[in-house]
Coordinates of C-alpha atoms and ligand atoms in Angstrom, one line a residue:
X26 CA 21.2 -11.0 34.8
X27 CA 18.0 -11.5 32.4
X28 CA 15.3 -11.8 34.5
X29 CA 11.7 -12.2 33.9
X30 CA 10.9 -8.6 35.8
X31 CA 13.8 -7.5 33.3
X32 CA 11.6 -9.0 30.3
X33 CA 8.6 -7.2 31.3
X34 CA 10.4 -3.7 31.3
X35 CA 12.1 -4.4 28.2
X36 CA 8.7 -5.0 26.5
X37 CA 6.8 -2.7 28.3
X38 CA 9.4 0.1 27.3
X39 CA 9.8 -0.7 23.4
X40 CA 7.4 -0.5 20.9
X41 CA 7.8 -4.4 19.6
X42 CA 4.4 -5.4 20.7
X43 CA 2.6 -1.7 19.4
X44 CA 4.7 -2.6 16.1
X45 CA 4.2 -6.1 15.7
X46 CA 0.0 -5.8 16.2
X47 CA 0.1 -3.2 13.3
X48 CA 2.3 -5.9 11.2
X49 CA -0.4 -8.5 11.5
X50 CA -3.5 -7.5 9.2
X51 CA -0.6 -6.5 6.5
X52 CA 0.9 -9.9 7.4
X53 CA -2.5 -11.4 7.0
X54 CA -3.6 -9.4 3.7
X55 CA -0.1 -10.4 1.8
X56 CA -0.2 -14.0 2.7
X57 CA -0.2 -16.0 -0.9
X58 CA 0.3 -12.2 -3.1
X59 CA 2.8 -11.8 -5.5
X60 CA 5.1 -9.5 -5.4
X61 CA 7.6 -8.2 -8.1
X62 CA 10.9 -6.3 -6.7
X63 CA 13.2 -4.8 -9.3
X64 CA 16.4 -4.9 -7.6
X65 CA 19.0 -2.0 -8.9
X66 CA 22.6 -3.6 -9.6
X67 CA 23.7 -0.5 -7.0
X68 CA 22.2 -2.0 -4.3
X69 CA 23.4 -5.7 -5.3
X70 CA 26.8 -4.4 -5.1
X71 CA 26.3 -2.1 -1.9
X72 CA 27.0 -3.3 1.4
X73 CA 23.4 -3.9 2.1
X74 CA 22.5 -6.5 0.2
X75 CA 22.9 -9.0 3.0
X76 CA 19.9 -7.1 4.9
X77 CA 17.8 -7.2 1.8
X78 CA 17.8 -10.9 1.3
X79 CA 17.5 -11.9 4.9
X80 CA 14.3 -9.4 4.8
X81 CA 13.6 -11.3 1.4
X82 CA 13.4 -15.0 2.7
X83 CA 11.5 -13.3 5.8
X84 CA 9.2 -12.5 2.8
X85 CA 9.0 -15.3 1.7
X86 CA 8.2 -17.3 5.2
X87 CA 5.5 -15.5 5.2
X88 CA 3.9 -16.7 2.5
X89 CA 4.4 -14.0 -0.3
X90 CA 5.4 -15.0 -3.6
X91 CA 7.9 -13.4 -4.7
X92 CA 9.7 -12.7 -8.4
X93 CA 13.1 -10.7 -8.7
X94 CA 13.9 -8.9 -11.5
X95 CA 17.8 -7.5 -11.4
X96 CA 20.1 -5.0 -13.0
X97 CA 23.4 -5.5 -13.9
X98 CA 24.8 -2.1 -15.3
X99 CA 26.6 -1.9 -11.9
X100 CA 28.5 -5.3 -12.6
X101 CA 29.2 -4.4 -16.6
X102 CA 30.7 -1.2 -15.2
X103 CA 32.9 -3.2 -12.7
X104 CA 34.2 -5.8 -15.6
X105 CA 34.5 -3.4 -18.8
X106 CA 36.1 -0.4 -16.6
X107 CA 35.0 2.9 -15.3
X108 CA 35.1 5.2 -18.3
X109 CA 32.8 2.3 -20.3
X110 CA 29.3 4.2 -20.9
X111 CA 27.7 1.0 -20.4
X112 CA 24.2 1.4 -18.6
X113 CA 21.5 1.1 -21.5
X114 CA 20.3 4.5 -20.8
X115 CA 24.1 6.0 -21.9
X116 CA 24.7 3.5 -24.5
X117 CA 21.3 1.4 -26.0
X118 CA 22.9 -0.4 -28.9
X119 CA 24.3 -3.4 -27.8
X120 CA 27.2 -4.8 -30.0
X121 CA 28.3 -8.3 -30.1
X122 CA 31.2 -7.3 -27.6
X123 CA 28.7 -5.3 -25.4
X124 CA 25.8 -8.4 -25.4
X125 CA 28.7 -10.7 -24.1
X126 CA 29.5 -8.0 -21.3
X127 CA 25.3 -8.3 -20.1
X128 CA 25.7 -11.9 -20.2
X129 CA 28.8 -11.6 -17.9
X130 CA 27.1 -9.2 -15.6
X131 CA 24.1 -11.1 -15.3
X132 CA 25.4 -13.8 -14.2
X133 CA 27.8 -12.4 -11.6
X134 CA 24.6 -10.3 -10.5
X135 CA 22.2 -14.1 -10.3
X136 CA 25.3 -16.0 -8.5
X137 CA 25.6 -13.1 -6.0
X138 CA 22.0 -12.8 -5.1
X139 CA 21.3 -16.4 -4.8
X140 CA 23.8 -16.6 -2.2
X141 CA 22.9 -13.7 -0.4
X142 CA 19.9 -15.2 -0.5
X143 CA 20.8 -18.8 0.5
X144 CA 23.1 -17.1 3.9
X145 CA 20.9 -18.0 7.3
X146 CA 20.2 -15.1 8.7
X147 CA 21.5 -14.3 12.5
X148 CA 17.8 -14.1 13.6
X149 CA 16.5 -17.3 12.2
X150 CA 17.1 -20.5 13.6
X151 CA 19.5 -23.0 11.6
X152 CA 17.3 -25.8 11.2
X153 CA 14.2 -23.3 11.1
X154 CA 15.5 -21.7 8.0
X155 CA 12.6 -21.6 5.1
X156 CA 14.2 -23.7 2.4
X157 CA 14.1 -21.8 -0.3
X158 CA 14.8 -22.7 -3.6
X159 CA 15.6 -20.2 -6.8
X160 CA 14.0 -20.9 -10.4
X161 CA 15.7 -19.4 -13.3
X162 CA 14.7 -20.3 -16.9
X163 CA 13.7 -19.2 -20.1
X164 CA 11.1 -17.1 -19.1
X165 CA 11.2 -14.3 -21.4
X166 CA 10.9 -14.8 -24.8
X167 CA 12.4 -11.4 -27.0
X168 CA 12.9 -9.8 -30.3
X169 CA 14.9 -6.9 -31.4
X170 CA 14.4 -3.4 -31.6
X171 CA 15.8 -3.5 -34.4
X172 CA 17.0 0.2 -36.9
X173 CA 15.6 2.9 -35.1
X174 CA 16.3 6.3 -36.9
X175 CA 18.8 4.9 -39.3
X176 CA 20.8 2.9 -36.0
X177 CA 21.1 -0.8 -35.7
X178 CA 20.2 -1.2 -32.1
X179 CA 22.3 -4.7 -32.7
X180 CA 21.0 -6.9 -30.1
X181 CA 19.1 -4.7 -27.7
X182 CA 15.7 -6.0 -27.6
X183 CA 12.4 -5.7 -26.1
X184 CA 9.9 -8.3 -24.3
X185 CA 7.9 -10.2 -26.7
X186 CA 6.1 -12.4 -24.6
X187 CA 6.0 -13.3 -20.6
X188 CA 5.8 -17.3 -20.3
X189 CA 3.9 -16.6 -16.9
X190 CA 2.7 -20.1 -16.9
X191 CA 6.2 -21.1 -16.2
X192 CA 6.7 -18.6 -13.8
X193 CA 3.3 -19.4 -11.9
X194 CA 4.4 -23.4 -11.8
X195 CA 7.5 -22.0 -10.1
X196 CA 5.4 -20.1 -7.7
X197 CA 2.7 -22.4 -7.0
X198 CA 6.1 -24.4 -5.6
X199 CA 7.3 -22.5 -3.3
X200 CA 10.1 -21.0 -5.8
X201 CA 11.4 -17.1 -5.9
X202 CA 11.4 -16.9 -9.5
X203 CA 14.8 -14.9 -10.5
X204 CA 14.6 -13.0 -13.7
X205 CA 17.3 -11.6 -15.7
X206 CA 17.6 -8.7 -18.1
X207 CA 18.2 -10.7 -21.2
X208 CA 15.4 -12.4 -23.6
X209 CA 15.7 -15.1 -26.1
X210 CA 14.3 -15.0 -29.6
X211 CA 12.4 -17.7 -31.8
X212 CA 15.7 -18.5 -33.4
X213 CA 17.8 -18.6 -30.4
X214 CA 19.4 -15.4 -30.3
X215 CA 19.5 -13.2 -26.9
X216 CA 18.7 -9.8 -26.4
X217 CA 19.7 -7.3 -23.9
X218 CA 16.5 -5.9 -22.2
X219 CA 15.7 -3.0 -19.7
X220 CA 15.0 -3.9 -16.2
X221 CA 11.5 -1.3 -16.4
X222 CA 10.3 -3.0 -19.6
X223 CA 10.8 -6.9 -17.8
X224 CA 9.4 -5.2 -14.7
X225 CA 6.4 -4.6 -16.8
X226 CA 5.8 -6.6 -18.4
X227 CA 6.5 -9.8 -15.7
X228 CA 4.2 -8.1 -13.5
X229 CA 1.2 -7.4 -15.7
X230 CA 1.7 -10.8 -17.0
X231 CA 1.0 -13.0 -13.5
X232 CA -1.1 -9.6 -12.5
X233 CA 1.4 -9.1 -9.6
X234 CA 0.0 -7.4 -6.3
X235 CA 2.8 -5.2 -6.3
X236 CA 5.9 -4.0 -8.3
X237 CA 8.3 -2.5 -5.9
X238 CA 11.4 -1.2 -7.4
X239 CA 14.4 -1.1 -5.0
X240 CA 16.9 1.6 -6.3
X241 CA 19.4 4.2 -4.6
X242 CA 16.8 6.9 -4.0
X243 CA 14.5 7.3 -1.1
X244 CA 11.6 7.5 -3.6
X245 CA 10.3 9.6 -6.3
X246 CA 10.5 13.7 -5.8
X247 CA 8.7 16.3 -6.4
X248 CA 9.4 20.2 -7.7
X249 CA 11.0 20.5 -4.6
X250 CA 12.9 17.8 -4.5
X251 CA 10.5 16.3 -1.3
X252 CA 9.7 12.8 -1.1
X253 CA 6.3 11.9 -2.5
X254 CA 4.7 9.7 -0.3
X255 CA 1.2 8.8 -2.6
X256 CA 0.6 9.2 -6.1
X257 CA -2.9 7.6 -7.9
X258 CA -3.1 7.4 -11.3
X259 CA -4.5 11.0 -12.0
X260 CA -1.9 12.6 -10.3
X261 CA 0.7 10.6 -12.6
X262 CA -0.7 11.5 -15.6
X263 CA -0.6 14.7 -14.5
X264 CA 3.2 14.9 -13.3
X265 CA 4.1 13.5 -16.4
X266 CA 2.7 15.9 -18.6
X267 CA 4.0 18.8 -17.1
X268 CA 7.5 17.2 -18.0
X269 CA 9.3 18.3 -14.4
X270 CA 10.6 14.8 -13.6
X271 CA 14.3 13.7 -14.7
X272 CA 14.7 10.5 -17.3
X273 CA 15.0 7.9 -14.5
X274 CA 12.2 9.3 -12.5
X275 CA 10.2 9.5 -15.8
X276 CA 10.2 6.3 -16.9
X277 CA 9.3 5.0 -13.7
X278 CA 6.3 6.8 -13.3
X279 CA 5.3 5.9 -17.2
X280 CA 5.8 2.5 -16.1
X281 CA 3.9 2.4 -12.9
X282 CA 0.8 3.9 -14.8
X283 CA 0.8 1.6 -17.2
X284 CA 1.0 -1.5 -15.3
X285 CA -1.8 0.0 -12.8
X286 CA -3.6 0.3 -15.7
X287 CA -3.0 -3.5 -16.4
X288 CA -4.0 -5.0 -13.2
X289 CA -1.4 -4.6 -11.0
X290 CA -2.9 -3.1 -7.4
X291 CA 0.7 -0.8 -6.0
X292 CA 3.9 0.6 -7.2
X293 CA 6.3 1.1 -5.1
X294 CA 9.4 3.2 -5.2
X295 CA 12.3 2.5 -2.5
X296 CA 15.9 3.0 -1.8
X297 CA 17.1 -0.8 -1.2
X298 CA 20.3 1.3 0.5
X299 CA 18.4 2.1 3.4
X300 CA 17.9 -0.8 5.9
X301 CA 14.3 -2.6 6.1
X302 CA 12.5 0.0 3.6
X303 CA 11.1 -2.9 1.9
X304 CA 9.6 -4.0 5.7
X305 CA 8.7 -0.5 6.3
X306 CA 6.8 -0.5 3.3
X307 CA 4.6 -3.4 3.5
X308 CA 4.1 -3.6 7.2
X309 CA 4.1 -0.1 8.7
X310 CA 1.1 2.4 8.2
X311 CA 3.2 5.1 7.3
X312 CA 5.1 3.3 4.8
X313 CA 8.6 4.4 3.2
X314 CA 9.0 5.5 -0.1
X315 CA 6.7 6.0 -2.7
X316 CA 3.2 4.6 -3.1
X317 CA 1.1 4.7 -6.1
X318 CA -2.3 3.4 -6.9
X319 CA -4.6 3.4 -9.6
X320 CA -7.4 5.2 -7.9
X321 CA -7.1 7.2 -4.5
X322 CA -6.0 5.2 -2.2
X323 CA -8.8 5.8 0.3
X324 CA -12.5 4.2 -0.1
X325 CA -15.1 4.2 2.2
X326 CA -17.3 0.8 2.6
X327 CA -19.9 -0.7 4.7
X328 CA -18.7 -2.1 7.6
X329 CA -18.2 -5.8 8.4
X330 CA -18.2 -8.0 11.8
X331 CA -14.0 -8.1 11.0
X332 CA -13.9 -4.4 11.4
X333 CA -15.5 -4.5 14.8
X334 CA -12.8 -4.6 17.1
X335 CA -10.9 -2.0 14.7
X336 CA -14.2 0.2 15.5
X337 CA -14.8 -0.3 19.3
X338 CA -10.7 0.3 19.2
X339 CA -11.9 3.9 17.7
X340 CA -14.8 4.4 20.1
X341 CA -12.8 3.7 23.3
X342 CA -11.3 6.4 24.0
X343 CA -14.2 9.2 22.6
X344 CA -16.4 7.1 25.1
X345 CA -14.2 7.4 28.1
X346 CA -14.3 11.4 27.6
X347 CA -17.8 11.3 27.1
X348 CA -17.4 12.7 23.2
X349 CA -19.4 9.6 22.1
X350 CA -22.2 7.2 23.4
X351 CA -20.8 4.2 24.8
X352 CA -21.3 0.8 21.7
X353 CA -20.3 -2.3 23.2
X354 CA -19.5 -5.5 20.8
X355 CA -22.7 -7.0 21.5
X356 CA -24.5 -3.6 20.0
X357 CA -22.1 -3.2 17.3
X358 CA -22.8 -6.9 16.1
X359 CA -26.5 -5.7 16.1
X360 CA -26.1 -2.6 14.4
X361 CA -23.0 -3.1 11.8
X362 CA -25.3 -2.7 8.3
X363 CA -25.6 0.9 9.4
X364 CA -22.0 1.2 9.9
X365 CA -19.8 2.5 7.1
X366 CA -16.0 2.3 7.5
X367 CA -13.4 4.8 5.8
X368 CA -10.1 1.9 5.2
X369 CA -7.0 2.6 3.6
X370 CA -5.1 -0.2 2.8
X371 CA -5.7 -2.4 5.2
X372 CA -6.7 -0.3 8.4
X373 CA -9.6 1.0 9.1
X374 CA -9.2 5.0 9.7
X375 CA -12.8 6.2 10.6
X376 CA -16.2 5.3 10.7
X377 CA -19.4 6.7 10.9
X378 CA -23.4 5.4 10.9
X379 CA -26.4 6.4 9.6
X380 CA -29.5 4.9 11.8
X381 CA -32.9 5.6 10.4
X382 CA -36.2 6.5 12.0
X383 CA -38.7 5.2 9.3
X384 CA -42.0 6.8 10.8
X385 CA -40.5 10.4 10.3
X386 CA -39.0 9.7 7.5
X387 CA -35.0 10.8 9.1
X388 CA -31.9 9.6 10.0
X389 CA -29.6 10.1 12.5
X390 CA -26.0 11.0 11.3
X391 CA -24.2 9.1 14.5
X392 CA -20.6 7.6 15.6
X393 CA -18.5 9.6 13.7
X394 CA -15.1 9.3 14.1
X395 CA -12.0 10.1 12.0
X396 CA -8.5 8.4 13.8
X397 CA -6.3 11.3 15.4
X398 CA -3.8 10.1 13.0
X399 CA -5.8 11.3 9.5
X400 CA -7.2 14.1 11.0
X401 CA -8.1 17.7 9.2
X402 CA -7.3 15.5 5.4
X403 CA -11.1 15.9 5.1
X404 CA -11.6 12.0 5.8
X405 CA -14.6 13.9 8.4
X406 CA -16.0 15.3 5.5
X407 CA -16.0 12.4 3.0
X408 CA -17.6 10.7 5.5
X409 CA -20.3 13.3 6.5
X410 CA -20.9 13.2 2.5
X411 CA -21.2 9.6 2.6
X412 CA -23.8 9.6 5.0
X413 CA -25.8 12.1 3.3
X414 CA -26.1 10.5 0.0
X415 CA -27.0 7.0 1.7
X416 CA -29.6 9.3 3.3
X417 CA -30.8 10.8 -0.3
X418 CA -30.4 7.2 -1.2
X419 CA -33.4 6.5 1.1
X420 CA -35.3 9.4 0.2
X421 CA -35.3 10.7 3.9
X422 CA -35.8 14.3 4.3
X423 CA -33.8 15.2 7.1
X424 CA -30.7 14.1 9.0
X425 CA -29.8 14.8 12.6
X426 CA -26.6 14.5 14.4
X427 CA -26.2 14.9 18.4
X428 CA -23.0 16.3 19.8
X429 CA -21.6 17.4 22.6
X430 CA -18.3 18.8 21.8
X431 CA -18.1 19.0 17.7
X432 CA -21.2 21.5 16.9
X433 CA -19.6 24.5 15.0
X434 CA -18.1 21.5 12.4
X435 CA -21.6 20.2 11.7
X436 CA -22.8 24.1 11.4
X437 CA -19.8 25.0 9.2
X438 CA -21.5 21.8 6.7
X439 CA -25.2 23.3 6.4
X440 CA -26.5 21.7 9.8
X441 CA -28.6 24.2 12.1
X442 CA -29.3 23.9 15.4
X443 CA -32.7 22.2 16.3
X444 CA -34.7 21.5 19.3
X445 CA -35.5 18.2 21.3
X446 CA -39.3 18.5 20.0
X447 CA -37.9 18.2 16.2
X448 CA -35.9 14.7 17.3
X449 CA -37.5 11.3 16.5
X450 CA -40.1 10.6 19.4
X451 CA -38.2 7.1 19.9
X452 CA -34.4 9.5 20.1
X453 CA -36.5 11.9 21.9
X454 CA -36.8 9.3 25.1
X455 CA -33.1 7.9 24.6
X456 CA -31.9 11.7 24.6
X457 CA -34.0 12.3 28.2
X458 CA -32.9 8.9 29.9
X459 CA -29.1 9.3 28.7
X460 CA -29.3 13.0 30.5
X461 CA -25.9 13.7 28.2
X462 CA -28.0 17.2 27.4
X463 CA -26.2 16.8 23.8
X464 CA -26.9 19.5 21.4
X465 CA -29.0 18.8 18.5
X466 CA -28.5 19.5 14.8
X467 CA -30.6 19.3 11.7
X468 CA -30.0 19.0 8.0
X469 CA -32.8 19.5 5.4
X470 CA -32.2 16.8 2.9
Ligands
1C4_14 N1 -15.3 21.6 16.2 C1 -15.1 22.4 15.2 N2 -14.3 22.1 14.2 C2 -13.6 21.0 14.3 C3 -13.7 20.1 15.3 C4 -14.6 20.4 16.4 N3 -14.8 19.6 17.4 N4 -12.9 19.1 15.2 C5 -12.2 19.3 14.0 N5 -12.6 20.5 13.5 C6 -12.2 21.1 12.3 C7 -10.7 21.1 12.1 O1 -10.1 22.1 12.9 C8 -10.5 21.3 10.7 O2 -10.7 22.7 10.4 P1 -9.7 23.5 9.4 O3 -8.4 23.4 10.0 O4 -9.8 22.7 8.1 O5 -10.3 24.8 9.3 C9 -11.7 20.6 10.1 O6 -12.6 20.4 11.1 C10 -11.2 19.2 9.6 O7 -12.3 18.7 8.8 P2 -12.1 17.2 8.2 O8 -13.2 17.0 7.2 O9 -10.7 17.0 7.8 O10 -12.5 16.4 9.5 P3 -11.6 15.3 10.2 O11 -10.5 15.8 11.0 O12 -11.3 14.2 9.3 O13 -12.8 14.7 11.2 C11 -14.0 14.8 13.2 C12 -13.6 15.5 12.0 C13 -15.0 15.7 14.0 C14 -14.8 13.5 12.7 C15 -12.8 14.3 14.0 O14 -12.2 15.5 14.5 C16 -13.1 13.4 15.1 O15 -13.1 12.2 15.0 N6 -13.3 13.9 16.3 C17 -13.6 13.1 17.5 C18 -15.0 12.4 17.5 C19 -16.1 13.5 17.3 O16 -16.1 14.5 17.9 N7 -17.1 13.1 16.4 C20 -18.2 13.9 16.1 C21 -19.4 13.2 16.7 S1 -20.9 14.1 16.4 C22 -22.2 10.9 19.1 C23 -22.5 9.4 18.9 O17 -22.0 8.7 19.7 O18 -23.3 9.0 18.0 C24 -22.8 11.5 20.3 C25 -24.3 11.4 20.4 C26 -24.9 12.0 21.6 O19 -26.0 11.6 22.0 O20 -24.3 12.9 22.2 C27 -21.8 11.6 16.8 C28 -22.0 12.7 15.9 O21 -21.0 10.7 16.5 N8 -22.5 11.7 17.9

């Protein structure tokens, strides 16, 4: 029988509420962004496609806006036969026979996904279901690659221009724009096109939030053929040129750099074969596939009255084992402009504060905290570093910090010991009333 009691235990025992509280600043933050998914023609044809959409339109209801960019090698294979090299990376001149194969494809590939995407999923509610509605058009305008090396590339082509205008009306209406491989010239001729290059070029043009491509692998890989989780711009560059990465894997790392470089915020590299990656990606901490930003994807800011309960969530538990001095809401709503926060992506990972004793010319190095999650990455450090530049900043000439459990890391950083005489007079009487007997360290600045 499902009782209520039953409820309770079901709740208490999973990690649906744990999960679903992480979900909410990501849903929050990607309310009204755009997002571009490249969707690999394997996937469309896999077994999972049905998953994908329902996790689209759940996408969509919550307010993202989305653009879809398919393959269809996958479907050209399926129609032409097996031992056809047909994917534009085998075979990139497209003959009049071949250009009427990519026309074929792409349509089978846009019928199929608009009615995977237009099924109800089991989990929504008939009459709930968002209504959404699919814009196709003339969207891309092309021109042809033309000889290349002596070879008439025929009617492969690349993207001339993006009519992101069009695409943004569709948007602005609630639409998923659906885009297809193939570009139309001035004089009314079409062009085959590579999924990367539309990617591109779609996704610079409306400066999309995020390109995500869904393909068959779990992300890209490194020398060891390991999953890499975070790549920034930098790092990139720097795979690239040392020329370890195979074509595929090349060309989307050439592509992510250059539309980071052009506005767009992430890159993101998923298998759309494995259940609820795209979910995993945009609403877990941890992610699922590869990441890539233009710069490091960690910054460290001053802090805001949003970040307090994120901060007091922090403190809790440091306070209840006596690590830190208890901050309640009312103090931290006093005292947040000498807060800094360390965020990455949308969750705040540490924090730390500088408070400053203008009569003797210090400051006191206080409330630092790092999560257990991002510990020993050196997020302790940057923020340690932080706090002494502010303090530079402000021409102080010394900093303190008090601890009672963390002294060797602040004398492994160029802190010494110091006594209670060398505090601030004002921390001098705190120190005495909070009878904590913390010890007491001391940077020259
Ligand atoms: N002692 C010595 N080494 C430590 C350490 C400790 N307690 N904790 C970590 N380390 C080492 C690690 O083993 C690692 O070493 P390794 O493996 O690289 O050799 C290294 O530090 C990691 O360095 P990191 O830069 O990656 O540092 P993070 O792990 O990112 O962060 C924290 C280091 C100490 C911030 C982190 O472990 C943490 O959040 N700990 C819990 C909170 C804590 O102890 N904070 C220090 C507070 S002192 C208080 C206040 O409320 O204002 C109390 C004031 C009073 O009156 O008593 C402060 C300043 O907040 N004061």
């Amino acid at each position: 029988m499902n009782t209520r009691a039953g409820n309770q235990e079901f709740f208490h025992n999973n990690r649906f509420i744990h999960d679903f509280r992480q979900a909410s600043p990501y849903i929050h933050h990607f309310n009204g962004k755009t997002l571009v998914l490249a969707i690999s023609s394997h996937v469309l044809v896999s077994d999972k496609l049905a998953a994908l959409a329902a996790d689209i339109l759940l996408l969509t209801s919550l307010g993202m806006r989305l653009v879809i960019i398919h393959g269809c090698s996958q479907y050209i294979q399926a129609i032409a036969g097996r031992s056809t090299a047909i994917s534009i990376d085998e075979n990139p001149i497209t003959d009049e026979a071949a250009l009427e194969l990519v026309k074929q494809a792409s349509g089978i590939a846009r019928f199929n996904l608009e009615a995977a995407l237009s099924m109800i999923p089991t989990q929504i509610m008939e009459h709930s279901t968002p209504n959404i509605r699919i814009a196709g058009g003339n969207f891309l305008r092309a021109k042809p690659l033309g000889v290349i090396n002596g070879i008439d590339m025929c009617y492969s082509g690349c993207v001339r221009k993006v009519d992101a205008t069009a695409i943004e009306e569709r948007l602005a209406h609630n639409q998923l724009v659906l885009i297809s491989p193939i570009g139309h010239s001035l004089s009314g001729q079409c062009y085959r096109l590579q999924v990367n290059e539309v990617a591109q070029a779609v996704s610079e043009a409306i400066s999309a939030e995020k390109l995500i491509f869904l393909g068959t692998q779990q992300g890209l890989l490194d020398e060891q053929q390991q999953t890499i989780s975070k790549l920034n711009c930098i790092e990139i560059r720097q795979l690239l040129a040392r020329n370890i990465t195979d074509k595929r894997q090349t060309e989307l790392l050439q592509t992510a750099a250059h539309v980071l470089e052009h506005g767009v915020q992430r890159v993101h590299v998923l298998s759309g074969l494995q259940d609820g990656s795209l979910l995993q990606e945009l609403f877990t901490r941890e992610g699922s596939g590869t990441a890539m930003a233009k710069a490091p994807f960690m910054r460290i800011r001053p802090a805001e009255n949003k970040d307090i309960g994120e901060i007091l969530q922090l403190i809790a538990p440091l306070e209840a084992t006596g690590v830190l001095l208890p901050r309640d809401s009312e103090y931290m709503e006093n005292h947040i402009h000498e807060f800094s926060v360390l965020e990455q992506d949308c969750y705040v990972y540490g924090c730390v504060a500088l408070h400053v004793y203008p009569e003797e010319n210090a400051g006191e190095l206080a409330c630092l905290i790092v999560s257990p999650d991002a510990r020993a990455r050196g997020y302790g450090e940057l923020l340690l570093a932080h706090v002494i530049k502010q303090a530079q900043e402000l021409q102080l000439q010394a900093l303190f910090a008090l601890s009672t459990h963390t002294g060797d890391w602040f004398v492994e950083r160029g802190f010494s010991s110091a006594t209670l005489a060398q505090l601030p007079a004002e921390r001098q009487q705190q120190y005495t009333s909070n009878k904590r007997r913390s010890k007491i360290f001391r940077r020259q600045l």
